[in-house]
Short mmCIF file of C-alpha atoms in Angstrom, two decimals:
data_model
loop_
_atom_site.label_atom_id
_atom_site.label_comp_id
_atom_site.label_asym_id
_atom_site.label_seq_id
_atom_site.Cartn_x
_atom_site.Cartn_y
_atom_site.Cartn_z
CA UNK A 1 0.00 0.00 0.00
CA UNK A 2 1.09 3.65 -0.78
CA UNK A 3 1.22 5.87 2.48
CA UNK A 4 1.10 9.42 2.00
CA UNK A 5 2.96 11.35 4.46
CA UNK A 6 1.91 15.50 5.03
CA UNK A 7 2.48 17.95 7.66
CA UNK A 8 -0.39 19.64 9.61
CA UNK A 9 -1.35 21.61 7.32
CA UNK A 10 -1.72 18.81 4.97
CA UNK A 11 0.98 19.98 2.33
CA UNK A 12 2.32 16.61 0.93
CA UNK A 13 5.99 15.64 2.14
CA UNK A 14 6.34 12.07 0.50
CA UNK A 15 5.05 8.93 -0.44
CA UNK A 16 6.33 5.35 1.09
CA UNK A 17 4.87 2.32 -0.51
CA UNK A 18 5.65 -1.18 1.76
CA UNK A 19 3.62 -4.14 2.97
CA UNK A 20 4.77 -3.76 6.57
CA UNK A 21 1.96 -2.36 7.91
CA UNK A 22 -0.69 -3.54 9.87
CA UNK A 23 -4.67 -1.63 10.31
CA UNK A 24 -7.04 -2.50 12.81
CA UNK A 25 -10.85 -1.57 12.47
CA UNK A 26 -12.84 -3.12 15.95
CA UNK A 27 -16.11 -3.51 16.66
CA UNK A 28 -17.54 -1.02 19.49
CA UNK A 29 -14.51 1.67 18.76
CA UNK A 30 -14.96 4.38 16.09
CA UNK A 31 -11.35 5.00 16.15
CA UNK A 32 -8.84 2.60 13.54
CA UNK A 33 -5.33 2.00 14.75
CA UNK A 34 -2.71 1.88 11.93
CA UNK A 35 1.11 0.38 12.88
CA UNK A 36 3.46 1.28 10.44
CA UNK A 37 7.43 0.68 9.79
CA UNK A 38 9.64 3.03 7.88
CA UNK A 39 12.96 2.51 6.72
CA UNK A 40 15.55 4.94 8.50
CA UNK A 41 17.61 5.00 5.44
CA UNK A 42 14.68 6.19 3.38
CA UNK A 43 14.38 9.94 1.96
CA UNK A 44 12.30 12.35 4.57
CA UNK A 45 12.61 9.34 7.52
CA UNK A 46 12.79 12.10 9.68
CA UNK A 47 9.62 13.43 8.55
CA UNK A 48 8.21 10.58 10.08
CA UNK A 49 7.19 12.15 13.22
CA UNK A 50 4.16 12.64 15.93
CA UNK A 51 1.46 14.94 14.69
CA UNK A 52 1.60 14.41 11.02
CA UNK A 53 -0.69 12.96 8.88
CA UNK A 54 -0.77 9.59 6.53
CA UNK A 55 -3.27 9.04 3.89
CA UNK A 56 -3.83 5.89 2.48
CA UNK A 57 -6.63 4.17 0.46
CA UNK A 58 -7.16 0.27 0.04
CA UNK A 59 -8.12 -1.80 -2.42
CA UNK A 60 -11.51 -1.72 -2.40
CA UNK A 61 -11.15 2.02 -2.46
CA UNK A 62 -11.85 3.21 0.91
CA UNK A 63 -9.55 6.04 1.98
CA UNK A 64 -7.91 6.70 5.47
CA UNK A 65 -6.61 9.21 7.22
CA UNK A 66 -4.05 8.76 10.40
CA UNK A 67 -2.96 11.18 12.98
CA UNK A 68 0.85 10.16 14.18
CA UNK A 69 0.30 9.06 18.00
CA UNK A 70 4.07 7.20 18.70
CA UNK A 71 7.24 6.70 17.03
CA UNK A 72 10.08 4.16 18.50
CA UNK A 73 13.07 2.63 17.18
CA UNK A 74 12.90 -0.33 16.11
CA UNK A 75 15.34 -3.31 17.81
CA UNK A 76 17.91 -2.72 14.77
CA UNK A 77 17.32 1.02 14.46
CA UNK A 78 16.92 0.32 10.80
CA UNK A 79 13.34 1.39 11.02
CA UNK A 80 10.99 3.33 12.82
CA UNK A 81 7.73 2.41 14.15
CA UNK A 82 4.59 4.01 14.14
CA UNK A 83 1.40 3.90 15.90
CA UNK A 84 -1.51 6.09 14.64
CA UNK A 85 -5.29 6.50 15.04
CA UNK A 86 -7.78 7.70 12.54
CA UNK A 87 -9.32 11.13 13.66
CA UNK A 88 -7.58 14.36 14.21
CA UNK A 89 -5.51 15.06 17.94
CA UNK A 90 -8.45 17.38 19.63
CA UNK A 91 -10.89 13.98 19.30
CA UNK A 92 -8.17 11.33 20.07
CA UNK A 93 -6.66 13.26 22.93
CA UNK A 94 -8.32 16.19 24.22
CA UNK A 95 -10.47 15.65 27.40
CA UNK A 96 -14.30 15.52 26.59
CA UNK A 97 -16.46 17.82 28.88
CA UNK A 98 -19.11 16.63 31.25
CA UNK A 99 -22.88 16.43 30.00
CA UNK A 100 -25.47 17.42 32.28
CA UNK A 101 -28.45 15.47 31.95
CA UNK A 102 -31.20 17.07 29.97
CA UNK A 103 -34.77 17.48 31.17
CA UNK A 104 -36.43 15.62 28.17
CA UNK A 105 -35.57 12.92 26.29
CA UNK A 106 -32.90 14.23 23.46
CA UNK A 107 -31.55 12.32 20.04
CA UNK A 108 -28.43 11.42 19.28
CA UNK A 109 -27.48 14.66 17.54
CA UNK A 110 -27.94 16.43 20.45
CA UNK A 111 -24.87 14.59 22.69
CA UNK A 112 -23.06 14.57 19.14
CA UNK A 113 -23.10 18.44 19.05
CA UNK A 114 -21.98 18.91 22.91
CA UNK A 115 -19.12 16.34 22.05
CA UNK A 116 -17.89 17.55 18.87
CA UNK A 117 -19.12 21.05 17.99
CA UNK A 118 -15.67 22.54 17.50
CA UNK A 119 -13.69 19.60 15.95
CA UNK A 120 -15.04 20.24 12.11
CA UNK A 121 -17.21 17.09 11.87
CA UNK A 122 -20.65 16.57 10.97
CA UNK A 123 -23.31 13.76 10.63
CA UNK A 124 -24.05 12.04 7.53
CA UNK A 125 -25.63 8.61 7.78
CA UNK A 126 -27.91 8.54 10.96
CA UNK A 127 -30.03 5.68 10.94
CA UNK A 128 -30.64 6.38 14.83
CA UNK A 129 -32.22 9.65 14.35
CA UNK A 130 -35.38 8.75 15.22
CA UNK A 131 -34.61 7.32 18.64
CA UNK A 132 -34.02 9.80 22.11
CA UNK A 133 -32.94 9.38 25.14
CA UNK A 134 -31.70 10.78 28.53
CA UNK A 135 -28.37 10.04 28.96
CA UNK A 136 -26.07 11.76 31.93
CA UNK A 137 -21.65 11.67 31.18
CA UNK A 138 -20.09 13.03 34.93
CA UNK A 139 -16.95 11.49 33.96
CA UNK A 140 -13.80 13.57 33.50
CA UNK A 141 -10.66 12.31 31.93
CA UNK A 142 -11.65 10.61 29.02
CA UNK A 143 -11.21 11.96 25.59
CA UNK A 144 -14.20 13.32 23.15
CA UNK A 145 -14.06 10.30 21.17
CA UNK A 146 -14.46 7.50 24.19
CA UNK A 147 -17.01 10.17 25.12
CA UNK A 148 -18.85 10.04 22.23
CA UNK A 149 -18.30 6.11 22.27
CA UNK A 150 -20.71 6.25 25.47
CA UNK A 151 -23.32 7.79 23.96
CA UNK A 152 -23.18 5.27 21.56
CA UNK A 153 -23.43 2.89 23.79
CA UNK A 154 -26.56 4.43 25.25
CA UNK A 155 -28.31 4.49 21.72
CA UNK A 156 -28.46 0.71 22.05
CA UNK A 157 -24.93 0.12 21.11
CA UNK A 158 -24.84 1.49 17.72
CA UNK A 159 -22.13 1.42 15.92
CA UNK A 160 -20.33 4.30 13.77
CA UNK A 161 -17.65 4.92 11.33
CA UNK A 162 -15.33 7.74 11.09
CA UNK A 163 -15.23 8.78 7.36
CA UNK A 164 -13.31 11.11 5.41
CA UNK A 165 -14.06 12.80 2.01
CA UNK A 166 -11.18 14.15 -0.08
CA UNK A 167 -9.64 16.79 -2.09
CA UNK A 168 -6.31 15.62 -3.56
CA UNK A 169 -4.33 14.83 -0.61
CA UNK A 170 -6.16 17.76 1.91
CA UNK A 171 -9.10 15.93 3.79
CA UNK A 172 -12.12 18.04 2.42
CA UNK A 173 -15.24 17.03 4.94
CA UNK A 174 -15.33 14.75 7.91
CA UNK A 175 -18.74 12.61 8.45
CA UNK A 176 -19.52 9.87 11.55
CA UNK A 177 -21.78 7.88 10.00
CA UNK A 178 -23.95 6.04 12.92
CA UNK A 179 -25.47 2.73 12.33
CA UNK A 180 -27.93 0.45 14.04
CA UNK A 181 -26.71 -2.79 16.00
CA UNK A 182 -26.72 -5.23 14.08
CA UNK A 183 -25.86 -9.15 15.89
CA UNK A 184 -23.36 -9.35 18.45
CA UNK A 185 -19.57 -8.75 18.37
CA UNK A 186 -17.67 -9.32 15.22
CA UNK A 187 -13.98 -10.15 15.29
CA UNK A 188 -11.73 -7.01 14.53
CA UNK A 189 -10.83 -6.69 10.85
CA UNK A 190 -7.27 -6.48 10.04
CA UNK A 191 -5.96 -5.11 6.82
CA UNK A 192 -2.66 -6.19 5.69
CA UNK A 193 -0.41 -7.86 3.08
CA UNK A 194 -0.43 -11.90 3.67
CA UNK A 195 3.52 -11.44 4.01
CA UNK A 196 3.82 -9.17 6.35
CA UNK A 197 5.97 -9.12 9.06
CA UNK A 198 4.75 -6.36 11.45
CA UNK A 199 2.60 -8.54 12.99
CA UNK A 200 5.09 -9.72 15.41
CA UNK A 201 5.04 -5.65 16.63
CA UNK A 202 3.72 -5.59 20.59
CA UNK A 203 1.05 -3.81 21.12
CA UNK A 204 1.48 -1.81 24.83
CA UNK A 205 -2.26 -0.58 24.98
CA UNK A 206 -4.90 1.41 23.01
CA UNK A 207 -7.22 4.59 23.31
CA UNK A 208 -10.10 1.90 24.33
CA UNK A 209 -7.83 1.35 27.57
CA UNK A 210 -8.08 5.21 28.58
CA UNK A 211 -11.38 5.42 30.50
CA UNK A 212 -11.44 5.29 33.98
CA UNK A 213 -14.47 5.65 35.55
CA UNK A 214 -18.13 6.47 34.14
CA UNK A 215 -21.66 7.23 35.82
CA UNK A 216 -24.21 6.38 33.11
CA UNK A 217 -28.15 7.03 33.21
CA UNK A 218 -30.42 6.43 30.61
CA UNK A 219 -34.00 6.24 29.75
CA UNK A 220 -36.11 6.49 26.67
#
C-alpha cells in the first residue's frame, strides 16, 4: 500500500509504498489504529514524526486518514515504528467535557453536538435519528471520542464509522456515520499484506484502555 505522508497543514511531504503495515478496524470503537514501519535510510525518515498525517486508500477504495500518535526505534534502528489512530488530535486526545443530563428525552445529535461542535465534523448517515434518550456523562478524563463512544453505547450500542471525504491529498469534509446494532460482536478486521511481518510488533495498549471511571443514566 502507498502511504502518504503531510504535515499539519496537509501539504504533501512524501510517499512510502511497503507491505509492513498492519490496520485495525474493531467492533464497538470508532477510532482505527494503523502500525506502520519506515525505513531509516529512506528519503524524509525524519519526517516521520508525531502529529503528522498519513493518507492511504485500500483496495476496495476506501480512503484513510491517520494522525501520528508514537514513534520508537525499532530493535535494529533500521526502522521506525509508528502507531496512529484515525481522527484528528483534539478527538483522540483532548479531554471531553461533562454532560449534564437534559430534562427531556434528546436524540443522538444532540450529545453529538456537545461532544464535537468545535472539531469540524458533521453527521451524515444517521439511521438512529429517530430514537431519544436521557443520557447523563459526569466522567472527567476521558477523551471526546471514548465520550462520544458512550453515547453510543446508550443508543443501544450502535455502531459508527469515522469517514473522510477528499480533495487531492487535503481531507475536504469529515462525516460519523452512525449505524444500528446489528448481531453481536464481530472479530476485529485487520488489513494487511499476507507477508507481512509487522505482525510480530507488541502492542502496549490502546485509546479503548483510557477510560477510567463512568456514571451512566439512561432512559427512553
Amino acid at each position: 500500500m502507498i502511504f502518504t505522508l503531510t504535515d499539519r497543514q496537509y501539504e504533501t511531504i512524501t510517499s512510502y509504498e511497503t507491505d509492513d503495515y498492519l490496520i485495525e478496524v474493531r467492533t464497538g470503537n470508532i477510532i482505527k489504529a494503523l502500525d506502520l514501519n519506515v525505513l531509516t535510510k529512506s528519503e524524509y525518515a525524519e519526517h516521520w514524526i508525531q502529529g503528522n498525517y498519513i493518507m492511504c486508500e485500500d483496495a476496495s477504495g476506501y480512503k484513510y486518514w491517520f494522525t501520528i500518535r508514537d514513534v520508537e526505534d525499532g530493535a535494529t534502528q533500521d526502522e521506525k515504528q509508528l502507531t496512529c489512530y484515525s481522527g484528528t488530535l483534539d478527538i483522540v486526545n483532548e479531554d471531553a467535557n461533562p454532560i449534564t443530563r437534559p430534562a427531556e428525552p434528546q436524540p443522538f445529535s444532540y450529545y453529538f453536538d456537545k461532544i464535537m461542535n468545535d472539531t469540524g465534523i458533521t453527521i451524515g448517515v444517521n439511521e438512529i435519528e429517530h430514537l431519544a434518550r436521557t443520557l447523563e456523562f459526569t466522567s472527567t478524563d476521558v477523551s471526546n471520542v471514548e465520550m462520544l463512544q458512550y453515547v453510543l453505547n446508550g443508543f443501544d450500542n450502535a455502531e459508527a464509522d469515522l469517514a473522510v471525504e477528499f480533495k487531492g491529498s487535503v481531507p475536504d469534509k469529515i462525516v460519523l456515520n452512525v449505524y444500528k446494532r446489528i448481531g453481536s460482536d464481530d472479530p476485529q478486521t485487520v488489513l494487511s499484506d499476507e507477508d507481512d511481518s509487522l505482525t510480530e510488533l507488541d502492542r502496549t495498549g490502546s485509546i479503548a484502555d483510557l477510560a477510567t471511571s463512568l456514571n451512566l443514566y439512561g432512559t427512553e
